[in-house]
Amino acid sequence: MNLKQLSETLGLSQTTVSRALNGYPEVAEITRQRVEAAAQVHGYSPNTRAKGLATGRAMSIGHVIPISTKHEMVNPVFADFIAGAGEHYSRSGYEMHLSVVSDADEARSYRQLAAKRNVDGVIIHSPRIHDPRLSLLREIGLPFLVHGRDSGATAPYSWLDVNNRRAFGRATAFLLDLGHRRIALINGLEYMDFAVRRRDGYLRALTERNVRPDPALMQSDEMTEPNGHDAARRMLDSPDPPTAFVVSSIISAMGVRRAIQERGLRMGADVSIIAHDDELGYFRNADEAGIPIFTATRSSVRQAGRQAAEMLLSIIERPDLAPMSRLFEAELTLGRSTGPRREGG
Amino acid sequence: MNLKQLSETLGLSQTTVSRALNGYPEVAEITRQRVEAAAQVHGYSPNTRAKGLATGRAMSIGHVIPISTKHEMVNPVFADFIAGAGEHYSRSGYEMHLSVVSDADEARSYRQLAAKRNVDGVIIHSPRIHDPRLSLLREIGLPFLVHGRDSGATAPYSWLDVNNRRAFGRATAFLLDLGHRRIALINGLEYMDFAVRRRDGYLRALTERNVRPDPALMQSDEMTEPNGHDAARRMLDSPDPPTAFVVSSIISAMGVRRAIQERGLRMGADVSIIAHDDELGYFRNADEAGIPIFTATRSSVRQAGRQAAEMLLSIIERPDLAPMSRLFEAELTLGRSTGPRREGG
DNA sequence: CGGGAAAAACAAAGCGCTTTGGAAACTGTG
DNA sequence: CACAGTTTCCAAAGCGCTTTGTTTTTCCCG
């Protein structure tokens, strides 16, 4: 059923039916209700392509998911972020367009998205430092919002981020307060902006307390369980092992915990861990009693997705607005994985 | 730049340019090259909405991601499946349309997808038994492919699945061969078809060896790390604990491992685990030496995504074809998590 | 009851593409 | 050189919607 057929059924013109459905004031309330009822009955929804062609709006947001060519891996937080964003899109009548591309094709992918008029805007994930996507999108004039920040950017842009520096500073300070001095950092890849900020926070907290950072205790890699395990294993087996870990992800933290337990050490009692918790659905950081397994800097990536969607849509609706940004603080939640440094530890 | 402008630049009609770009034989090779070069230079790509309107094809595939209202959780294998499917879509000139909906809105979501002509087909994830989506889609005439199967379906349909019954039968038999008799099953939610099949395989293997299944050793829940831990903890603390576990996911298996280690037991030596491994990017089941951490029934969900996309596209291109299906076998890979039953275990 | 303003409905153009049916420009041949 | 047969290109219609500009209908009041 299309608009023409529906209007014939109703004995009205296409114009009137269209206006009725789109809530224009020029049509009598009684007519509108008649039209809406008929649309309901016949299961009519306007053809997206036709509507988009007529309005010039795609009513669709693009997410370009790069595949790390190195490990062919999808960033696990995408799923939750996208779930959050998707919720808001549906509520607002937008759709979600996904492109999965190898990082080599990323630029081309964005250009096509714009040229084909597939989307009204895009969300940029995991920005790097001096991320070329920002200038590219500015050049092609596609509205965008960055999830994260780009410390190297020269022009203003809209973003949404968690205060990574503060979070990791607090986590490190907390461990220092517990008496730890050998504190390791298991970080994400440090060409990512968030990873640099986290390291900054970590380093600042150490130096503020006159603890000299040790490169041997700093690791930067993809945040997988095996990588976390591997790094922790190496550090724990070294002559002067860490007594605490600050870890950029719950997933790597599970690897760290494994390394700890393999060595007969007890997490919390012998070795402490603070992890960053994105509140991924399948890794709820809580035991049966509801107590966090890991002491964590917590910030829901799902919630970030929702807010990012909301911000991007308002940017699209009012392009004249100045770039907007939102920074939220991560919560430091006490769990079972931290404790005072043991004598001799 | 649109078609009209491009054709004016070239001094050709829109018809000719369109045909040239779409590879029709009616246009001279020399002209085609000229047109293609110009398109390249001006960065021309046809407007998707206009093209879709004219052809009646959306060139887009829908994935409806249901959010479990119970736990607000996104199935973690989606990300990898979608990555695989997305790869194939881009290669074939298709796009990917994602809808995130609470399971209550699922039916409406599919109807809208069809009515708005947003997509040419959809992939159904995680089918249940007597899944209402199959008949719904048949009713509205939207081509679809099921990732998994629906044992309760009455009419034929196209699907792609891993041989869950066989995989879990083999895993269980393998443990029996190692001398285990108390074998637990940590399964996914058993209204999902795959979970039922896995239980079937498990039960069949037990009864074939005259081992009586024990309901206390069978758990069915969402496959999260805490759930795996919780179930394993309860079972291990029971008077007659299991000496081995068959687990439906690497993620829950990590919880099982945690419970084992907490009790001072050694995985492999004291308690065995076989897990199903979807080969998720961030949980590569391998240690530094490349040896699997968990003995596993392995089947790449990413690869499944690729193949599912391929199958669905061919169904769309030739709707007259009979329903097609593909069943692959999971590989049983030996890792460090299994060993013979210990005396007294 | 007539006239003008407000309300309600409409016809048609246009969004950017594909595609049908046809015209023009080349071929080669008798 | 004329003619049929190819090649090569084109004008225009149509996809299903929105929206502009207009017409028709209704309403109110002097």
CSV table of N, CA, C and O (backbone and C1' of nucleotides) in Angstrom, one decimal, chain B residues 3 18-19 22 24 44, chain C residues 16-21:
chain,number,residue,atom,x,y,z
B,3,LEU,N,23.5,13.3,-11.2
B,3,LEU,CA,23.6,12.7,-12.5
B,3,LEU,C,23.5,13.8,-13.6
B,3,LEU,O,24.2,13.8,-14.6
B,18,SER,N,24.1,7.1,-17.1
B,18,SER,CA,23.6,6.1,-16.2
B,18,SER,C,24.0,4.7,-16.7
B,18,SER,O,24.5,3.8,-15.9
B,19,ARG,N,23.8,4.4,-18.0
B,19,ARG,CA,24.1,3.1,-18.5
B,19,ARG,C,25.6,2.9,-18.5
B,19,ARG,O,26.0,1.7,-18.2
B,22,ASN,N,26.5,1.8,-15.1
B,22,ASN,CA,25.9,0.6,-14.6
B,22,ASN,C,26.3,-0.6,-15.5
B,22,ASN,O,25.8,-1.7,-15.4
B,24,TYR,N,26.0,-1.2,-18.8
B,24,TYR,CA,25.1,-1.7,-19.8
B,24,TYR,C,25.9,-1.8,-21.1
B,24,TYR,O,26.8,-0.9,-21.4
B,44,TYR,N,31.5,11.5,-8.0
B,44,TYR,CA,30.1,11.2,-8.1
B,44,TYR,C,29.8,9.8,-7.7
B,44,TYR,O,30.4,8.8,-8.1
C,16,DG,P,18.3,16.6,-6.4
C,16,DG,O5',18.6,15.1,-7.0
C,16,DG,C5',18.9,14.1,-6.0
C,16,DG,C4',18.9,12.8,-6.8
C,16,DG,C3',19.8,12.7,-8.0
C,16,DG,O3',20.5,11.5,-8.0
C,16,DG,C1',17.6,12.0,-8.6
C,17,DC,P,21.7,11.2,-9.0
C,17,DC,O5',21.0,10.0,-9.8
C,17,DC,C5',21.1,8.7,-9.3
C,17,DC,C4',19.8,7.9,-9.6
C,17,DC,C3',19.8,7.1,-10.9
C,17,DC,O3',20.4,5.8,-10.6
C,17,DC,C1',17.7,8.1,-10.5
C,18,DT,P,20.9,4.9,-11.9
C,18,DT,O5',19.4,4.4,-12.4
C,18,DT,C5',18.8,3.4,-11.6
C,18,DT,C4',17.5,2.9,-12.3
C,18,DT,C3',17.7,2.1,-13.6
C,18,DT,O3',16.7,1.1,-13.6
C,18,DT,C1',16.4,4.0,-14.1
C,19,DT,P,16.9,-0.2,-14.5
C,19,DT,O5',15.9,0.1,-15.6
C,19,DT,C5',14.5,0.5,-15.3
C,19,DT,C4',13.8,0.9,-16.6
C,19,DT,C3',14.3,0.1,-17.8
C,19,DT,O3',13.2,-0.1,-18.7
C,19,DT,C1',14.5,2.4,-18.2
C,20,DT,P,13.0,-1.5,-19.5
C,20,DT,O5',11.8,-1.1,-20.5
C,20,DT,C5',10.7,-0.4,-19.9
C,20,DT,C4',10.2,0.6,-21.0
C,20,DT,C3',10.2,0.1,-22.4
C,20,DT,O3',9.0,0.4,-23.1
C,20,DT,C1',11.4,2.1,-22.3
C,21,DG,P,8.5,-0.5,-24.3
C,21,DG,O5',8.4,0.7,-25.4
C,21,DG,C5',8.0,2.0,-25.1
C,21,DG,C4',8.6,3.0,-26.1
C,21,DG,C3',8.7,2.5,-27.5
C,21,DG,O3',8.2,3.5,-28.4
C,21,DG,C1',10.8,3.3,-26.9
